[in-house]
């Protein structure tokens, strides 16, 4: 089951609401307490968050003890539990078809313990017990009071205005894109000299180029992203060409008495002088092997380049849409 289908199933079974944007999440009031459930893809686990405050130290100790016992009895499904800063947290492992039932049990346990030890629903930011709701702030689903939401909405609005007024430093941005692509290209060349080529090397070039463009340019813009991707594409071809030329020099330069420059002249002849195909079967076979090897490297490099480019474009579009978003849900 996908994480979205799990969250949708949990929402249906527990009478919660489900949203796919700004992030997949199930949320709502369950047994008098506000619940938010999210999926952490990097850790393959679901996080259940309940904002609640204790009325005594004994209640806190009872909550922590009960959560620990609950997790200890369900080691196959529960990763960890905690109560900190007015938030009950239960981490549930992704266990396939049994994930929804494990989440339901954990949600029920969290609210049961809250009721058992006299906890009350609160805003985790200010402790307010009134006017609680669910909101999306900067791409994150959260629960808080309206007063805190209004403050965060003003903060995100100011941040958006500051970002919009920030000027993109074009010369430094381009320099950053070139330097980043060079770093990725060096990784390509080094791995080639070691006798293998990482499938993700094309993606490394894109990542380094885009990140340094953003770092040195001040921010990432549509034009900057396009510039970075074009520079990265050029570097994919240049890195393979340089890697093969350097390999010719290091492996055959001393035997053939080739200088560094002569190695690239030889590479150009092997790649572009079609008359060499007629000098003999051995030479023709070697040239074909060289070209096919370079073509295979380029295919892998371009595939990872395209994947990384698409991910950056999608992430940029999503970030632009939700980074400074502050809305009420439900």
mmCIF file of C-alpha atoms in Angstrom:
data_model
loop_
_atom_site.group_PDB
_atom_site.id
_atom_site.type_symbol
_atom_site.label_atom_id
_atom_site.label_comp_id
_atom_site.label_asym_id
_atom_site.label_seq_id
_atom_site.Cartn_x
_atom_site.Cartn_y
_atom_site.Cartn_z
ATOM 1 C CA UNK A 1 0.000 0.000 0.000
ATOM 2 C CA UNK A 2 1.155 3.540 -0.716
ATOM 3 C CA UNK A 3 1.521 6.036 2.104
ATOM 4 C CA UNK A 4 -1.341 8.109 0.682
ATOM 5 C CA UNK A 5 -3.695 5.116 0.632
ATOM 6 C CA UNK A 6 -2.698 4.256 4.212
ATOM 7 C CA UNK A 7 -3.411 7.792 5.404
ATOM 8 C CA UNK A 8 -6.694 7.851 3.491
ATOM 9 C CA UNK A 9 -7.682 4.511 5.015
ATOM 10 C CA UNK A 10 -6.824 5.748 8.498
ATOM 11 C CA UNK A 11 -8.811 8.939 7.911
ATOM 12 C CA UNK A 12 -11.855 6.945 6.803
ATOM 13 C CA UNK A 13 -11.678 4.493 9.698
ATOM 14 C CA UNK A 14 -11.115 7.146 12.381
ATOM 15 C CA UNK A 15 -13.382 9.806 10.855
ATOM 16 C CA UNK A 16 -10.482 12.150 10.241
ATOM 17 C CA UNK A 17 -9.842 14.372 7.245
ATOM 18 C CA UNK A 18 -7.192 13.713 4.595
ATOM 19 C CA UNK A 19 -5.200 16.188 2.497
ATOM 20 C CA UNK A 20 -2.607 15.509 -0.183
ATOM 21 C CA UNK A 21 -1.304 19.070 -0.265
ATOM 22 C CA UNK A 22 0.743 20.740 1.049
ATOM 23 C CA UNK A 23 1.777 17.311 2.344
ATOM 24 C CA UNK A 24 -0.074 13.992 2.671
ATOM 25 C CA UNK A 25 -1.633 13.932 6.136
ATOM 26 C CA UNK A 26 -4.621 12.712 8.106
ATOM 27 C CA UNK A 27 -5.920 15.121 10.725
ATOM 28 C CA UNK A 28 -8.914 15.863 12.891
ATOM 29 C CA UNK A 29 -10.387 15.482 16.358
ATOM 30 C CA UNK A 30 -10.359 11.958 17.789
ATOM 31 C CA UNK A 31 -11.690 11.268 21.274
ATOM 32 C CA UNK A 32 -11.604 15.021 22.075
ATOM 33 C CA UNK A 33 -7.966 15.524 21.013
ATOM 34 C CA UNK A 34 -6.535 17.033 17.851
ATOM 35 C CA UNK A 35 -4.592 14.441 15.831
ATOM 36 C CA UNK A 36 -2.122 14.918 12.963
ATOM 37 C CA UNK A 37 -0.650 11.860 11.217
ATOM 38 C CA UNK A 38 2.099 12.181 8.595
ATOM 39 C CA UNK A 39 4.425 9.889 6.659
ATOM 40 C CA UNK A 40 8.204 10.363 6.799
ATOM 41 C CA UNK A 41 9.415 8.826 3.551
ATOM 42 C CA UNK A 42 13.118 9.075 4.442
ATOM 43 C CA UNK A 43 12.550 6.949 7.556
ATOM 44 C CA UNK A 44 9.691 4.776 6.257
ATOM 45 C CA UNK A 45 7.537 5.552 9.270
ATOM 46 C CA UNK A 46 4.353 7.364 10.220
ATOM 47 C CA UNK A 47 4.288 10.012 12.928
ATOM 48 C CA UNK A 48 1.234 10.537 15.137
ATOM 49 C CA UNK A 49 1.165 13.919 16.884
ATOM 50 C CA UNK A 50 -1.281 14.871 19.655
ATOM 51 C CA UNK A 51 -1.081 18.337 21.240
ATOM 52 C CA UNK A 52 -1.993 17.932 24.918
ATOM 53 C CA UNK A 53 -0.905 19.348 28.266
ATOM 54 C CA UNK A 54 -0.622 17.591 31.603
ATOM 55 C CA UNK A 55 -2.148 18.959 34.786
ATOM 56 C CA UNK A 56 0.530 17.497 37.078
ATOM 57 C CA UNK A 57 3.983 15.908 37.129
ATOM 58 C CA UNK A 58 2.366 12.603 38.047
ATOM 59 C CA UNK A 59 0.324 12.773 34.849
ATOM 60 C CA UNK A 60 3.483 13.348 32.798
ATOM 61 C CA UNK A 61 5.221 10.385 34.430
ATOM 62 C CA UNK A 62 2.162 8.218 33.881
ATOM 63 C CA UNK A 63 1.991 9.203 30.222
ATOM 64 C CA UNK A 64 5.674 8.506 29.580
ATOM 65 C CA UNK A 65 5.495 5.163 31.390
ATOM 66 C CA UNK A 66 2.362 4.063 29.507
ATOM 67 C CA UNK A 67 3.791 5.109 26.142
ATOM 68 C CA UNK A 68 6.994 3.203 26.863
ATOM 69 C CA UNK A 69 5.067 0.078 27.842
ATOM 70 C CA UNK A 70 2.861 0.385 24.758
ATOM 71 C CA UNK A 71 5.918 0.572 22.497
ATOM 72 C CA UNK A 72 7.705 -2.256 24.306
ATOM 73 C CA UNK A 73 4.790 -4.619 23.734
ATOM 74 C CA UNK A 74 4.641 -3.761 19.997
ATOM 75 C CA UNK A 75 8.252 -3.662 18.866
ATOM 76 C CA UNK A 76 7.360 -4.883 15.381
ATOM 77 C CA UNK A 77 5.091 -1.937 14.673
ATOM 78 C CA UNK A 78 6.108 0.880 17.045
ATOM 79 C CA UNK A 79 9.440 2.600 16.477
ATOM 80 C CA UNK A 80 9.410 5.010 19.409
ATOM 81 C CA UNK A 81 7.122 7.104 21.641
ATOM 82 C CA UNK A 82 7.619 10.355 23.519
ATOM 83 C CA UNK A 83 5.945 13.206 25.358
ATOM 84 C CA UNK A 84 7.774 16.515 25.023
ATOM 85 C CA UNK A 85 6.776 20.182 24.787
ATOM 86 C CA UNK A 86 3.036 19.460 25.036
ATOM 87 C CA UNK A 87 3.138 16.895 22.216
ATOM 88 C CA UNK A 88 2.486 13.159 22.428
ATOM 89 C CA UNK A 89 4.408 11.446 19.617
ATOM 90 C CA UNK A 90 4.101 7.857 18.430
ATOM 91 C CA UNK A 91 6.194 6.612 15.511
ATOM 92 C CA UNK A 92 4.641 3.680 13.642
ATOM 93 C CA UNK A 93 6.666 1.577 11.227
ATOM 94 C CA UNK A 94 5.501 0.934 7.683
ATOM 95 C CA UNK A 95 4.495 -2.729 7.997
ATOM 96 C CA UNK A 96 2.632 -3.161 4.733
ATOM 97 C CA UNK A 97 -0.982 -4.273 4.836
ATOM 98 C CA UNK A 98 -1.075 -4.115 8.641
ATOM 99 C CA UNK A 99 -0.016 -0.461 8.798
ATOM 100 C CA UNK A 100 -3.538 0.988 8.958
ATOM 101 C CA UNK A 101 -4.554 -1.224 11.885
ATOM 102 C CA UNK A 102 -1.274 -0.405 13.665
ATOM 103 C CA UNK A 103 -1.933 3.310 13.183
ATOM 104 C CA UNK A 104 -5.506 2.988 14.424
ATOM 105 C CA UNK A 105 -4.317 1.217 17.554
ATOM 106 C CA UNK A 106 -1.638 3.857 18.159
ATOM 107 C CA UNK A 107 -4.081 6.749 17.659
ATOM 108 C CA UNK A 108 -6.489 5.115 20.096
ATOM 109 C CA UNK A 109 -3.724 4.530 22.628
ATOM 110 C CA UNK A 110 -2.473 8.123 22.430
ATOM 111 C CA UNK A 111 -5.880 9.640 23.115
ATOM 112 C CA UNK A 112 -6.752 6.964 25.703
ATOM 113 C CA UNK A 113 -3.626 7.797 27.710
ATOM 114 C CA UNK A 114 -4.410 11.514 27.404
ATOM 115 C CA UNK A 115 -7.861 10.960 28.873
ATOM 116 C CA UNK A 116 -6.624 8.473 31.452
ATOM 117 C CA UNK A 117 -4.090 10.889 32.929
ATOM 118 C CA UNK A 118 -6.240 13.997 32.695
ATOM 119 C CA UNK A 119 -4.468 15.724 29.830
ATOM 120 C CA UNK A 120 -6.255 18.575 28.052
ATOM 121 C CA UNK A 121 -6.116 19.634 24.374
ATOM 122 C CA UNK A 122 -3.914 22.722 23.981
ATOM 123 C CA UNK A 123 -2.016 24.787 21.472
ATOM 124 C CA UNK A 124 1.540 23.481 21.755
ATOM 125 C CA UNK A 125 2.950 26.940 21.025
ATOM 126 C CA UNK A 126 1.196 29.000 23.713
ATOM 127 C CA UNK A 127 -0.766 26.531 25.850
ATOM 128 C CA UNK A 128 -4.124 28.056 24.932
ATOM 129 C CA UNK A 129 -7.047 25.630 25.293
ATOM 130 C CA UNK A 130 -9.526 27.657 23.249
ATOM 131 C CA UNK A 131 -10.163 28.110 19.520
ATOM 132 C CA UNK A 132 -7.938 25.243 18.365
ATOM 133 C CA UNK A 133 -7.807 24.256 14.715
ATOM 134 C CA UNK A 134 -5.787 22.682 11.913
ATOM 135 C CA UNK A 135 -3.619 24.697 9.558
ATOM 136 C CA UNK A 136 -1.014 24.387 6.809
ATOM 137 C CA UNK A 137 2.049 26.539 7.500
ATOM 138 C CA UNK A 138 4.895 26.568 4.996
ATOM 139 C CA UNK A 139 4.017 23.150 3.631
ATOM 140 C CA UNK A 140 3.469 21.506 7.015
ATOM 141 C CA UNK A 141 0.121 20.413 8.472
ATOM 142 C CA UNK A 142 -0.104 21.499 12.103
ATOM 143 C CA UNK A 143 -2.574 22.161 14.911
ATOM 144 C CA UNK A 144 -2.621 25.348 16.986
ATOM 145 C CA UNK A 145 -4.882 28.125 18.210
ATOM 146 C CA UNK A 146 -6.132 30.867 15.905
ATOM 147 C CA UNK A 147 -4.037 33.493 17.681
ATOM 148 C CA UNK A 148 -0.799 31.600 17.005
ATOM 149 C CA UNK A 149 -1.909 30.947 13.431
ATOM 150 C CA UNK A 150 -2.432 34.666 12.865
ATOM 151 C CA UNK A 151 1.094 35.333 14.129
ATOM 152 C CA UNK A 152 2.598 32.666 11.878
ATOM 153 C CA UNK A 153 0.543 33.900 8.928
ATOM 154 C CA UNK A 154 1.993 37.379 9.421
ATOM 155 C CA UNK A 155 5.500 35.923 9.715
ATOM 156 C CA UNK A 156 5.185 33.924 6.495
ATOM 157 C CA UNK A 157 3.736 36.952 4.714
ATOM 158 C CA UNK A 158 6.744 39.033 5.768
ATOM 159 C CA UNK A 159 9.122 36.264 4.716
ATOM 160 C CA UNK A 160 7.432 36.047 1.312
ATOM 161 C CA UNK A 161 7.761 39.805 0.846
ATOM 162 C CA UNK A 162 11.430 39.700 1.839
ATOM 163 C CA UNK A 163 12.082 36.848 -0.595
ATOM 164 C CA UNK A 164 10.263 38.662 -3.406
ATOM 165 C CA UNK A 165 12.320 41.813 -2.830
ATOM 166 C CA UNK A 166 15.597 39.901 -2.708
ATOM 167 C CA UNK A 167 17.562 40.458 -5.908
ATOM 168 C CA UNK A 168 19.068 37.540 -7.788
ATOM 169 C CA UNK A 169 22.800 38.112 -8.317
ATOM 170 C CA UNK A 170 23.088 36.884 -11.906
ATOM 171 C CA UNK A 171 26.911 36.906 -12.296
ATOM 172 C CA UNK A 172 27.474 35.161 -8.960
ATOM 173 C CA UNK A 173 24.612 32.761 -9.653
ATOM 174 C CA UNK A 174 26.086 31.719 -12.993
ATOM 175 C CA UNK A 175 29.508 31.376 -11.375
ATOM 176 C CA UNK A 176 27.961 29.160 -8.709
ATOM 177 C CA UNK A 177 26.219 27.023 -11.336
ATOM 178 C CA UNK A 178 29.493 26.565 -13.228
ATOM 179 C CA UNK A 179 31.486 25.758 -10.081
ATOM 180 C CA UNK A 180 28.840 23.294 -8.934
ATOM 181 C CA UNK A 181 28.798 21.584 -12.314
ATOM 182 C CA UNK A 182 32.598 21.412 -12.225
ATOM 183 C CA UNK A 183 32.480 19.722 -8.820
ATOM 184 C CA UNK A 184 30.043 17.146 -10.189
ATOM 185 C CA UNK A 185 32.188 16.762 -13.300
ATOM 186 C CA UNK A 186 35.256 16.087 -11.168
ATOM 187 C CA UNK A 187 33.328 13.341 -9.356
ATOM 188 C CA UNK A 188 32.473 11.847 -12.778
ATOM 189 C CA UNK A 189 36.132 11.966 -13.892
ATOM 190 C CA UNK A 190 37.503 10.512 -10.651
ATOM 191 C CA UNK A 191 35.055 7.600 -10.573
ATOM 192 C CA UNK A 192 35.829 6.877 -14.242
ATOM 193 C CA UNK A 193 39.561 6.698 -13.483
ATOM 194 C CA UNK A 194 38.814 4.254 -10.672
ATOM 195 C CA UNK A 195 37.291 1.891 -13.213
ATOM 196 C CA UNK A 196 33.576 2.487 -12.690
ATOM 197 C CA UNK A 197 31.010 5.204 -13.210
ATOM 198 C CA UNK A 198 28.309 5.943 -10.678
ATOM 199 C CA UNK A 199 24.819 5.815 -12.154
ATOM 200 C CA UNK A 200 23.908 8.932 -10.156
ATOM 201 C CA UNK A 201 26.862 11.020 -11.363
ATOM 202 C CA UNK A 202 24.647 13.000 -13.729
ATOM 203 C CA UNK A 203 22.344 13.757 -10.809
ATOM 204 C CA UNK A 204 25.322 14.858 -8.704
ATOM 205 C CA UNK A 205 26.231 17.413 -11.378
ATOM 206 C CA UNK A 206 22.679 18.800 -11.373
ATOM 207 C CA UNK A 207 22.486 18.892 -7.578
ATOM 208 C CA UNK A 208 25.820 20.670 -7.099
ATOM 209 C CA UNK A 209 25.113 23.155 -9.877
ATOM 210 C CA UNK A 210 21.626 24.106 -8.658
ATOM 211 C CA UNK A 211 22.616 24.310 -5.001
ATOM 212 C CA UNK A 212 25.651 26.533 -5.618
ATOM 213 C CA UNK A 213 23.639 28.726 -7.987
ATOM 214 C CA UNK A 214 21.106 29.257 -5.198
ATOM 215 C CA UNK A 215 23.832 29.777 -2.597
ATOM 216 C CA UNK A 216 25.902 32.276 -4.561
ATOM 217 C CA UNK A 217 23.037 33.901 -6.458
ATOM 218 C CA UNK A 218 21.005 34.559 -3.328
ATOM 219 C CA UNK A 219 17.921 32.618 -4.388
ATOM 220 C CA UNK A 220 16.636 30.189 -6.998
ATOM 221 C CA UNK A 221 14.629 31.621 -9.886
ATOM 222 C CA UNK A 222 13.096 30.071 -13.002
ATOM 223 C CA UNK A 223 15.795 31.619 -15.176
ATOM 224 C CA UNK A 224 18.504 30.526 -12.777
ATOM 225 C CA UNK A 225 17.179 26.970 -12.675
ATOM 226 C CA UNK A 226 17.099 26.769 -16.478
ATOM 227 C CA UNK A 227 20.634 28.186 -16.675
ATOM 228 C CA UNK A 228 21.880 25.658 -14.140
ATOM 229 C CA UNK A 229 20.271 22.737 -15.972
ATOM 230 C CA UNK A 230 21.780 23.828 -19.305
ATOM 231 C CA UNK A 231 25.237 24.152 -17.740
ATOM 232 C CA UNK A 232 24.797 20.751 -16.097
ATOM 233 C CA UNK A 233 23.835 19.150 -19.408
ATOM 234 C CA UNK A 234 26.952 20.543 -21.076
ATOM 235 C CA UNK A 235 29.036 19.266 -18.179
ATOM 236 C CA UNK A 236 27.643 15.729 -18.565
ATOM 237 C CA UNK A 237 29.097 15.564 -22.085
ATOM 238 C CA UNK A 238 32.281 17.430 -21.138
ATOM 239 C CA UNK A 239 32.949 15.210 -18.113
ATOM 240 C CA UNK A 240 32.740 12.014 -20.161
ATOM 241 C CA UNK A 241 34.993 13.477 -22.859
ATOM 242 C CA UNK A 242 37.573 14.625 -20.307
ATOM 243 C CA UNK A 243 37.370 11.348 -18.382
ATOM 244 C CA UNK A 244 38.131 9.274 -21.493
ATOM 245 C CA UNK A 245 40.906 11.633 -22.612
ATOM 246 C CA UNK A 246 42.583 11.510 -19.214
ATOM 247 C CA UNK A 247 42.210 7.728 -19.192
ATOM 248 C CA UNK A 248 44.021 7.506 -22.552
ATOM 249 C CA UNK A 249 46.840 9.611 -21.136
ATOM 250 C CA UNK A 250 47.210 7.707 -17.845
ATOM 251 C CA UNK A 251 46.906 4.222 -19.346
ATOM 252 C CA UNK A 252 48.652 4.606 -22.686
ATOM 253 C CA UNK A 253 50.453 7.918 -22.615
ATOM 254 C CA UNK A 254 53.812 6.544 -21.476
ATOM 255 C CA UNK A 255 53.769 3.597 -23.888
ATOM 256 C CA UNK A 256 52.770 5.702 -26.884
ATOM 257 C CA UNK A 257 54.812 8.713 -25.690
ATOM 258 C CA UNK A 258 51.724 10.911 -25.751
ATOM 259 C CA UNK A 259 51.537 14.242 -24.007
ATOM 260 C CA UNK A 260 48.359 15.276 -22.228
ATOM 261 C CA UNK A 261 47.288 17.335 -25.236
ATOM 262 C CA UNK A 262 48.196 14.541 -27.664
ATOM 263 C CA UNK A 263 45.877 12.183 -25.781
ATOM 264 C CA UNK A 264 42.902 14.408 -26.581
ATOM 265 C CA UNK A 265 44.033 14.756 -30.191
ATOM 266 C CA UNK A 266 44.062 10.964 -30.394
ATOM 267 C CA UNK A 267 40.616 10.807 -28.798
ATOM 268 C CA UNK A 268 39.265 13.264 -31.368
ATOM 269 C CA UNK A 269 40.708 11.127 -34.163
ATOM 270 C CA UNK A 270 39.187 7.957 -32.734
ATOM 271 C CA UNK A 271 35.790 9.582 -32.333
ATOM 272 C CA UNK A 272 35.489 11.696 -35.464
ATOM 273 C CA UNK A 273 37.930 10.395 -38.112
ATOM 274 C CA UNK A 274 35.883 7.775 -39.972
ATOM 275 C CA UNK A 275 38.844 6.808 -42.161
ATOM 276 C CA UNK A 276 40.332 4.934 -39.188
ATOM 277 C CA UNK A 277 37.545 2.386 -39.485
ATOM 278 C CA UNK A 278 39.205 1.031 -42.634
ATOM 279 C CA UNK A 279 42.722 0.481 -41.246
ATOM 280 C CA UNK A 280 42.017 -3.011 -39.981
ATOM 281 C CA UNK A 281 39.635 -5.147 -37.995
ATOM 282 C CA UNK A 282 41.539 -4.746 -34.725
ATOM 283 C CA UNK A 283 41.552 -0.957 -34.853
ATOM 284 C CA UNK A 284 37.957 -0.836 -36.070
ATOM 285 C CA UNK A 285 36.837 -3.115 -33.243
ATOM 286 C CA UNK A 286 38.694 -1.030 -30.647
ATOM 287 C CA UNK A 287 37.117 2.180 -31.928
ATOM 288 C CA UNK A 288 33.645 0.651 -31.839
ATOM 289 C CA UNK A 289 34.249 -0.579 -28.294
ATOM 290 C CA UNK A 290 35.392 2.898 -27.240
ATOM 291 C CA UNK A 291 32.356 4.574 -28.789
ATOM 292 C CA UNK A 292 29.898 2.041 -27.387
ATOM 293 C CA UNK A 293 31.422 2.393 -23.921
ATOM 294 C CA UNK A 294 31.137 6.167 -24.051
ATOM 295 C CA UNK A 295 27.573 5.890 -25.349
ATOM 296 C CA UNK A 296 26.642 3.593 -22.461
ATOM 297 C CA UNK A 297 28.186 6.004 -19.951
ATOM 298 C CA UNK A 298 26.278 8.897 -21.508
ATOM 299 C CA UNK A 299 22.975 7.021 -21.400
ATOM 300 C CA UNK A 300 23.357 6.333 -17.673
ATOM 301 C CA UNK A 301 24.534 9.871 -17.027
ATOM 302 C CA UNK A 302 21.692 11.445 -18.991
ATOM 303 C CA UNK A 303 19.061 9.265 -17.320
ATOM 304 C CA UNK A 304 20.205 10.363 -13.858
ATOM 305 C CA UNK A 305 20.477 13.949 -15.155
ATOM 306 C CA UNK A 306 16.869 13.910 -16.375
ATOM 307 C CA UNK A 307 15.612 12.372 -13.120
ATOM 308 C CA UNK A 308 17.429 14.986 -11.035
ATOM 309 C CA UNK A 309 16.301 17.828 -13.314
ATOM 310 C CA UNK A 310 12.653 16.764 -13.080
ATOM 311 C CA UNK A 311 12.884 16.448 -9.289
ATOM 312 C CA UNK A 312 14.416 19.912 -8.975
ATOM 313 C CA UNK A 313 11.728 21.431 -11.201
ATOM 314 C CA UNK A 314 8.935 19.715 -9.248
ATOM 315 C CA UNK A 315 10.455 20.671 -5.880
ATOM 316 C CA UNK A 316 10.939 24.259 -7.034
ATOM 317 C CA UNK A 317 7.326 24.520 -8.167
ATOM 318 C CA UNK A 318 6.060 22.943 -4.935
ATOM 319 C CA UNK A 319 8.269 25.105 -2.737
ATOM 320 C CA UNK A 320 7.206 28.240 -4.569
ATOM 321 C CA UNK A 321 3.577 27.273 -3.989
ATOM 322 C CA UNK A 322 3.631 26.242 -0.325
ATOM 323 C CA UNK A 323 6.781 27.696 1.271
ATOM 324 C CA UNK A 324 5.035 30.904 2.303
ATOM 325 C CA UNK A 325 1.537 29.464 2.453
ATOM 326 C CA UNK A 326 -0.506 29.809 5.642
ATOM 327 C CA UNK A 327 -4.074 28.515 5.404
ATOM 328 C CA UNK A 328 -6.762 27.021 7.609
ATOM 329 C CA UNK A 329 -7.690 23.398 6.909
ATOM 330 C CA UNK A 330 -11.067 21.777 7.324
#
